[in-house]
Amino acid sequence: MDVLRGYEDFINPSLARTYRFMGLDHAEATAQGAVVTDNEGVQYIDCAGGYGVFVQGYRHPRIIEAAHAQLDLMPLSSRVLVSPRPVELAEKLARLTPGDLTYSFFCNSGTEAVEAALKIARGSTGRSTIVSTEGAFHGKTYGSLSVSGRDLYQALFKPLVPDVVRVPYGDESALKAAMNANVAAVIVEPIQGEGGVIVPPRGYLMAVRQLCDTWGAAMIADEVQTGLGRTGVLFAVEQESVVPDLLCLAKALGGGVVPIGAVVGRPWVWKVFEENPLIHTSTFGGNPLACRVASVALDVIVQEDLPKRARELGSWFLAALRVLAREHPSLVTAARGQGLMIGLELSSPGVAGLVMSELFVRRILAVYTLNNERVIRLMPPVVIEESQLREVLNALGEVLIAVEAVKDDVE
Ligand SMILES: Cc1ncc(COP(=O)(O)O)c(C=O)c1O
């Protein structure tokens, strides 16, 4: 079967052309840990990590086992009787998340978690303005798209959800100037992922918290990408001991096995459900299969201390990347990140594309960030071995030398 041809004929012809142009013409067949195997048996070390999904790696045995067990019982809910599975997961999230984050709403993706958070913030404050940040990425459904920070993905679909104000990311005084008594929420990623792995200045998250307190607005922390260990702590807001009012999760919550999203909220915002408990719902949200898998996915992160692993491997890897960056100053303009959420900023999108293709030739999967094509994300599964990361470094060293030779042709 010509898979790419199938994409061309039945899914998205333009996407198929992009894959072909990048030389990504192999179909995946199976995966384990940090390694993806294609349909010809070729193995790749995955540094894209499903855009941050595979904290626990592909097909972690305990998580697969949980999926099998629940499949044998009841994967989806009757929606009439209550189920113990979402309760187990919500209880665990209440225990693991900081402060008095207590209640969980379950859905099926990151963008749905953000949609829920936006609605809960507006509903619980009775206000309309949402403050978001430039370069942010919160998803592509209407609400999430409206609070995201790049015109490219918005222009075709206007008018968007109204009353959204964008301020520069990491800029406390710009945020202060945007606050007023009609602000329902400030939505922020603790580290911008798709914006190009942007780490804000220390104290920024605390400043967001304080400004929300001053104005009675809800702080929404979008931890869809940063959450659950990737940055070296379980939740990235913990770096500054901040407790948001709403915390969005998805990606790694599914343990690399099922799609699931969640928004966890403090009691005051959950009042939105008091008059009508069905004010926001999802047919598949909180299904027993996803919740059981997610519950074990959390156990794996905690019991294998994956945040510590991300912290240790990440600081060593980032230091090594910075050495490479110094050796190629005309190609690599920055290497930054926290834990195993790392971005390599190249001198132009063309150079980044070339680096990505050359890495693929050397059997390393990596991909640029959606809102900043100059940045290649390095977000491998946190279970990756140090020896595999060394292979990535060696390949990257070769790639940068190769790209240096042809750089002028792509710029
Ligand atoms: C911070 C953040 N929020 C939300 C989303 C949207 O998640 P999904 O693609 O599951 O809808 C993403 C996806 O990359 C993300 O990085």
Coordinates of C-alpha atoms and ligand atoms in Angstrom, one line a residue:
M1 CA 0.0 0.0 0.0
D2 CA 1.3 3.5 -1.0
V3 CA 0.4 5.3 2.2
L4 CA 1.4 8.7 1.1
R5 CA -0.6 8.3 -2.1
G6 CA -3.6 7.4 0.2
Y7 CA -3.1 10.7 2.0
E8 CA -3.0 12.4 -1.3
D9 CA -6.2 10.8 -2.6
F10 CA -8.3 10.6 0.5
I11 CA -7.0 12.8 3.4
N12 CA -5.1 15.9 2.5
P13 CA -3.3 16.3 -0.8
S14 CA -1.3 19.3 0.3
L15 CA -0.1 17.6 3.5
A16 CA 1.0 14.6 1.4
R17 CA 3.1 17.0 -0.8
T18 CA 4.7 18.5 2.3
Y19 CA 5.6 15.0 3.6
R20 CA 7.0 14.1 0.2
F21 CA 9.0 17.3 0.0
M22 CA 10.5 16.7 3.5
G23 CA 11.5 13.1 2.5
L24 CA 9.0 11.7 5.1
D25 CA 7.8 9.0 2.8
H26 CA 7.9 6.0 5.2
A27 CA 4.9 4.7 7.0
E28 CA 5.1 3.9 10.7
A29 CA 4.2 0.3 11.8
T30 CA 5.0 -0.2 15.5
A31 CA 6.8 1.5 18.4
Q32 CA 8.2 0.7 21.8
G33 CA 9.8 3.0 24.4
A34 CA 11.5 5.8 22.4
V35 CA 11.8 3.9 19.1
V36 CA 9.4 3.9 16.2
T37 CA 9.7 1.2 13.5
D38 CA 8.5 1.7 9.9
N39 CA 6.9 -0.8 7.6
E40 CA 10.2 -1.8 6.2
G41 CA 11.6 -2.5 9.7
V42 CA 13.7 0.7 9.9
Q43 CA 14.0 2.0 13.4
Y44 CA 13.9 5.7 14.4
I45 CA 14.7 7.4 17.7
D46 CA 11.7 9.7 18.3
C47 CA 12.6 13.2 19.5
A48 CA 9.2 14.6 18.4
G49 CA 7.5 12.5 21.1
G50 CA 4.1 12.9 19.4
Y51 CA 4.3 16.7 20.1
G52 CA 4.9 15.9 23.8
V53 CA 2.5 12.9 24.2
F54 CA 5.0 10.2 24.9
V55 CA 6.3 11.0 28.4
Q56 CA 6.0 7.3 29.4
G57 CA 7.2 6.2 26.0
Y58 CA 5.3 4.1 23.5
R59 CA 3.4 1.0 24.7
H60 CA 4.5 1.1 28.3
P61 CA 3.7 -2.4 29.5
R62 CA 1.7 -1.4 32.6
I63 CA -0.3 1.1 30.7
I64 CA -1.1 -1.4 27.9
E65 CA -2.1 -3.9 30.5
A66 CA -4.6 -1.4 32.0
A67 CA -6.1 -0.8 28.6
H68 CA -6.6 -4.5 28.0
A69 CA -8.2 -5.0 31.4
Q70 CA -10.7 -2.2 30.9
L71 CA -11.4 -3.3 27.3
D72 CA -12.4 -6.7 28.7
L73 CA -14.8 -5.0 31.2
M74 CA -16.4 -1.9 29.5
P75 CA -14.4 0.6 27.4
L76 CA -17.2 3.2 27.1
S77 CA -19.7 4.3 29.6
S78 CA -23.5 3.8 29.5
R79 CA -23.6 7.5 30.5
V80 CA -26.6 6.6 32.6
L81 CA -24.9 4.8 35.5
V82 CA -22.0 6.3 37.3
S83 CA -18.5 4.8 36.8
P84 CA -15.7 4.3 39.3
R85 CA -13.0 5.0 36.7
P86 CA -13.3 8.8 36.4
V87 CA -13.6 9.0 40.1
E88 CA -10.2 7.1 40.6
L89 CA -8.6 9.4 38.1
A90 CA -10.1 12.7 39.5
E91 CA -9.1 11.7 43.0
K92 CA -5.5 11.1 41.9
L93 CA -5.4 14.4 40.0
A94 CA -6.8 16.3 43.1
R95 CA -4.0 14.7 45.2
L96 CA -1.2 15.4 42.7
T97 CA -2.1 18.9 41.5
P98 CA -1.0 21.8 43.6
G99 CA -3.1 23.6 46.2
D100 CA -6.8 23.2 46.3
L101 CA -7.3 22.1 42.7
T102 CA -10.0 19.6 43.4
Y103 CA -12.5 19.0 40.6
S104 CA -11.9 17.5 37.2
F105 CA -13.8 17.7 33.9
F106 CA -12.7 15.1 31.4
C107 CA -12.7 15.4 27.6
N108 CA -10.7 13.9 24.8
S109 CA -8.0 16.4 23.7
G110 CA -6.0 19.4 24.6
T111 CA -8.2 21.8 22.7
E112 CA -11.3 20.5 24.5
A113 CA -9.6 21.0 27.8
V114 CA -8.9 24.6 26.9
E115 CA -12.5 25.1 25.6
A116 CA -13.9 23.9 28.9
A117 CA -11.5 26.1 30.9
L118 CA -12.5 29.2 28.9
K119 CA -16.2 28.5 29.4
I120 CA -15.8 27.8 33.1
A121 CA -13.8 31.0 33.6
R122 CA -16.4 33.1 31.8
G123 CA -19.3 31.3 33.6
S124 CA -17.9 31.5 37.0
T125 CA -16.8 35.2 36.9
G126 CA -19.7 36.5 34.8
R127 CA -17.1 38.4 32.8
S128 CA -16.1 38.1 29.2
T129 CA -12.5 39.3 28.5
I130 CA -9.8 36.6 28.1
V131 CA -6.2 37.8 28.1
S132 CA -3.8 35.5 26.2
T133 CA -0.3 35.8 25.0
E134 CA 1.4 36.3 21.6
G135 CA 2.9 33.2 20.2
A136 CA 0.6 31.0 22.4
F137 CA -0.8 27.7 21.1
H138 CA -3.9 26.4 22.8
G139 CA -5.5 24.3 20.0
K140 CA -7.5 24.8 16.9
T141 CA -11.2 24.6 17.8
Y142 CA -12.9 28.1 17.9
G143 CA -12.3 29.1 21.5
S144 CA -8.8 27.8 21.7
L145 CA -7.9 29.2 18.3
S146 CA -9.3 32.6 19.4
V147 CA -6.9 32.7 22.4
S148 CA -3.9 31.4 20.4
G149 CA -1.3 33.8 19.3
R150 CA -0.7 33.4 15.6
D151 CA -2.7 35.1 12.9
L152 CA -1.7 32.5 10.3
Y153 CA -4.1 30.0 11.8
Q154 CA -6.9 32.5 12.5
A155 CA -7.2 34.8 9.5
L156 CA -9.3 32.4 7.4
F157 CA -11.8 31.7 10.1
K158 CA -12.7 35.2 11.4
P159 CA -14.8 36.4 13.2
L160 CA -13.4 34.5 16.2
V161 CA -14.6 34.4 19.8
P162 CA -14.8 38.1 20.8
D163 CA -13.2 39.9 23.8
V164 CA -9.8 38.3 23.5
V165 CA -6.8 40.6 24.2
R166 CA -3.3 39.4 23.4
V167 CA -0.2 40.6 25.3
P168 CA 3.5 39.8 24.7
Y169 CA 4.5 36.6 26.5
G170 CA 6.6 36.9 29.6
D171 CA 5.9 40.7 29.9
E172 CA 4.5 41.4 33.3
S173 CA 3.9 45.1 32.7
A174 CA 2.0 44.5 29.4
L175 CA -0.2 42.1 31.3
K176 CA -0.7 44.6 34.1
A177 CA -1.8 47.2 31.6
A178 CA -4.3 44.8 30.0
M179 CA -6.1 43.9 33.3
N180 CA -9.4 45.4 34.2
A181 CA -12.6 44.5 36.0
N182 CA -14.0 42.7 32.9
V183 CA -11.2 40.2 32.7
A184 CA -12.6 36.7 33.2
A185 CA -9.3 34.9 32.8
V186 CA -5.6 35.1 31.8
I187 CA -4.6 31.9 29.9
V188 CA -0.9 31.1 29.9
E189 CA 1.4 28.2 29.1
P190 CA 4.1 27.9 31.8
I191 CA 6.6 27.4 28.9
Q192 CA 5.3 28.2 25.4
G193 CA 5.6 25.0 23.4
E194 CA 4.5 25.6 19.9
G195 CA 5.6 29.3 20.2
G196 CA 9.2 27.9 20.0
V197 CA 9.9 26.5 23.5
I198 CA 9.9 29.9 25.2
V199 CA 10.8 29.9 28.9
P200 CA 9.4 33.1 30.5
P201 CA 11.5 35.1 33.0
R202 CA 11.5 33.8 36.5
G203 CA 8.7 35.3 38.5
Y204 CA 6.3 35.7 35.5
L205 CA 3.9 33.0 36.5
M206 CA 3.7 34.4 40.0
A207 CA 3.0 37.8 38.6
V208 CA 0.2 36.4 36.5
R209 CA -1.2 34.8 39.6
Q210 CA -1.0 38.0 41.6
L211 CA -2.6 40.1 38.8
C212 CA -5.5 37.6 38.6
D213 CA -5.9 37.8 42.3
T214 CA -5.9 41.6 42.3
W215 CA -8.6 41.8 39.6
G216 CA -10.7 38.7 40.6
A217 CA -9.9 36.9 37.3
A218 CA -9.2 33.2 36.9
M219 CA -5.7 32.0 36.0
I220 CA -5.8 29.3 33.4
A221 CA -2.5 27.3 33.2
D222 CA -2.4 25.4 29.9
E223 CA -0.2 22.5 30.8
V224 CA -1.3 20.3 27.9
Q225 CA 2.4 20.2 26.7
T226 CA 4.4 21.1 29.9
G227 CA 2.4 18.9 32.2
L228 CA 3.1 15.6 33.8
G229 CA 6.8 15.5 34.2
R230 CA 8.2 16.7 30.9
T231 CA 9.8 19.9 32.3
G232 CA 11.4 18.2 35.3
V233 CA 8.5 18.7 37.7
L234 CA 5.1 17.1 37.7
F235 CA 3.4 20.4 36.8
A236 CA 5.5 23.3 35.4
V237 CA 3.6 25.9 37.6
E238 CA 5.3 24.2 40.6
Q239 CA 8.5 25.9 39.5
E240 CA 7.1 29.0 41.0
S241 CA 4.8 27.5 43.6
V242 CA 1.8 28.9 41.7
V243 CA -1.7 27.4 42.0
P244 CA -3.8 28.3 39.0
D245 CA -7.6 28.3 39.1
L246 CA -7.9 26.0 36.1
L247 CA -5.2 23.6 34.9
C248 CA -5.5 22.1 31.5
L249 CA -4.0 18.7 30.7
A250 CA -4.0 16.2 27.8
K251 CA -1.2 14.6 25.8
A252 CA 0.8 12.6 28.4
L253 CA -2.3 12.0 30.5
G254 CA -3.2 9.3 28.0
G255 CA 0.0 7.4 28.7
G256 CA 0.8 7.2 25.0
V257 CA -2.2 4.8 24.6
V258 CA -5.5 6.7 24.6
P259 CA -6.6 10.3 23.9
I260 CA -7.8 12.1 27.0
G261 CA -8.0 15.7 28.2
A262 CA -8.8 17.2 31.5
V263 CA -9.3 20.5 33.2
V264 CA -8.8 20.6 36.9
G265 CA -10.4 23.5 38.8
R266 CA -10.5 25.1 42.3
P267 CA -13.8 25.0 44.1
W268 CA -14.7 28.7 43.4
V269 CA -14.7 28.3 39.6
W270 CA -16.6 25.0 39.8
K271 CA -19.7 26.9 41.0
V272 CA -20.4 27.2 37.3
F273 CA -21.9 23.7 37.5
E274 CA -24.1 24.4 40.5
E275 CA -27.3 25.5 38.8
N276 CA -26.9 23.2 35.9
P277 CA -24.5 20.2 36.2
L278 CA -24.9 19.6 32.5
I279 CA -23.8 23.1 31.5
H280 CA -20.7 21.6 29.8
T281 CA -20.5 17.9 28.8
S282 CA -18.8 15.5 26.4
T283 CA -20.2 12.1 25.3
F284 CA -16.8 10.4 25.3
G285 CA -15.3 12.5 28.1
G286 CA -14.4 10.5 31.2
N287 CA -14.9 7.2 29.5
P288 CA -13.8 4.1 31.6
L289 CA -11.1 3.1 29.1
A290 CA -9.4 6.5 29.0
C291 CA -9.7 7.1 32.7
R292 CA -8.3 3.7 33.7
V293 CA -5.4 4.1 31.3
A294 CA -4.8 7.7 32.5
S295 CA -4.8 6.6 36.1
V296 CA -2.1 4.1 35.5
A297 CA -0.3 6.6 33.3
L298 CA -0.1 8.9 36.3
D299 CA 1.1 6.0 38.6
V300 CA 4.0 5.3 36.1
I301 CA 5.1 8.9 36.1
V302 CA 5.1 9.1 39.9
Q303 CA 6.5 5.6 40.6
E304 CA 9.2 5.7 38.0
D305 CA 10.0 9.3 39.0
L306 CA 9.9 10.5 35.4
P307 CA 10.1 14.2 36.4
K308 CA 13.5 13.5 38.0
R309 CA 14.6 11.6 34.9
A310 CA 13.5 14.5 32.6
R311 CA 15.4 16.9 34.9
E312 CA 18.6 14.9 34.9
L313 CA 18.7 13.8 31.3
G314 CA 17.4 17.2 30.1
S315 CA 20.1 19.3 31.8
W316 CA 22.9 17.1 30.5
F317 CA 21.3 17.0 27.0
L318 CA 20.7 20.8 26.9
A319 CA 24.3 21.5 28.0
A320 CA 25.5 19.2 25.2
L321 CA 23.2 21.0 22.6
R322 CA 24.6 24.3 23.7
V323 CA 28.1 23.1 23.0
L324 CA 26.9 22.1 19.5
A325 CA 25.3 25.5 19.1
R326 CA 28.5 27.3 20.0
E327 CA 30.3 25.2 17.3
H328 CA 27.8 26.3 14.7
P329 CA 26.9 29.9 15.5
S330 CA 25.8 30.8 12.0
L331 CA 23.2 27.9 12.1
V332 CA 22.0 27.5 15.7
T333 CA 20.9 30.7 17.3
A334 CA 19.7 29.2 20.6
A335 CA 19.2 26.0 22.5
R336 CA 16.7 26.4 25.3
G337 CA 14.2 24.6 27.5
Q338 CA 13.6 22.8 30.7
G339 CA 13.8 19.1 31.4
L340 CA 13.1 17.2 28.2
M341 CA 11.1 20.1 26.7
I342 CA 13.9 21.5 24.5
G343 CA 13.9 23.7 21.4
L344 CA 16.8 24.2 19.0
E345 CA 16.4 27.6 17.2
L346 CA 18.0 27.7 13.8
S347 CA 18.9 30.7 11.7
S348 CA 15.8 30.4 9.4
P349 CA 12.8 28.2 8.7
G350 CA 14.6 26.8 5.6
V351 CA 17.6 25.7 7.7
A352 CA 15.3 24.2 10.3
G353 CA 13.5 22.2 7.5
L354 CA 16.9 21.0 6.2
V355 CA 18.0 19.9 9.7
M356 CA 14.8 18.1 10.2
S357 CA 15.2 16.2 6.8
E358 CA 18.8 15.4 7.5
L359 CA 17.9 14.1 10.9
F360 CA 15.3 11.9 9.4
V361 CA 17.9 10.4 7.0
R362 CA 19.9 9.5 10.1
R363 CA 16.8 7.9 11.6
I364 CA 15.9 10.6 14.1
L365 CA 12.4 12.0 14.2
A366 CA 12.2 15.7 15.1
V367 CA 9.8 18.4 14.0
Y368 CA 9.5 22.2 14.2
T369 CA 7.1 24.0 16.5
L370 CA 3.8 25.1 15.0
N371 CA 4.0 28.8 15.7
N372 CA 7.7 29.1 15.1
E373 CA 9.2 27.2 12.2
R374 CA 12.7 28.2 13.1
V375 CA 12.6 26.0 16.2
I376 CA 13.0 22.3 16.1
R377 CA 11.5 20.6 19.2
L378 CA 13.4 17.9 21.0
M379 CA 10.8 16.3 23.2
P380 CA 11.7 12.6 23.3
P381 CA 9.9 10.2 25.5
V382 CA 11.2 10.7 29.0
V383 CA 12.0 7.0 29.3
I384 CA 14.6 7.4 26.5
E385 CA 18.0 6.0 27.4
E386 CA 21.1 8.2 27.7
S387 CA 22.8 6.1 25.0
Q388 CA 19.9 7.0 22.6
L389 CA 20.3 10.7 23.4
R390 CA 24.0 10.3 22.6
E391 CA 23.0 8.9 19.2
V392 CA 20.8 11.9 18.7
L393 CA 23.7 14.3 19.6
N394 CA 26.1 12.5 17.2
A395 CA 23.6 12.6 14.4
L396 CA 22.9 16.3 15.1
G397 CA 26.6 17.0 15.0
E398 CA 26.9 15.4 11.5
V399 CA 23.7 17.1 10.3
L400 CA 25.0 20.6 11.3
I401 CA 28.2 20.0 9.4
A402 CA 26.3 18.8 6.3
V403 CA 23.8 21.8 6.5
E404 CA 26.6 24.3 7.0
A405 CA 27.9 23.3 3.6
V406 CA 24.6 24.0 1.8
K407 CA 23.1 26.6 4.0
D408 CA 23.4 29.5 1.5
D409 CA 21.2 27.7 -1.0
V410 CA 18.2 27.6 1.4
E411 CA 18.4 31.1 2.9
Ligands
LIG1 C1 -0.2 24.1 25.2 C2 -1.1 23.4 24.3 N1 -2.4 23.5 24.5 C3 -3.4 22.9 23.7 C4 -3.0 22.1 22.7 C5 -4.0 21.4 21.8 O1 -4.0 20.0 22.1 P1 -4.7 19.0 21.0 O2 -3.9 19.0 19.8 O3 -4.8 17.7 21.8 O4 -6.1 19.6 20.8 C6 -1.6 21.9 22.4 C7 -1.2 21.0 21.3 O5 -0.1 21.0 20.9 C8 -0.7 22.5 23.2 O6 0.6 22.4 23.0

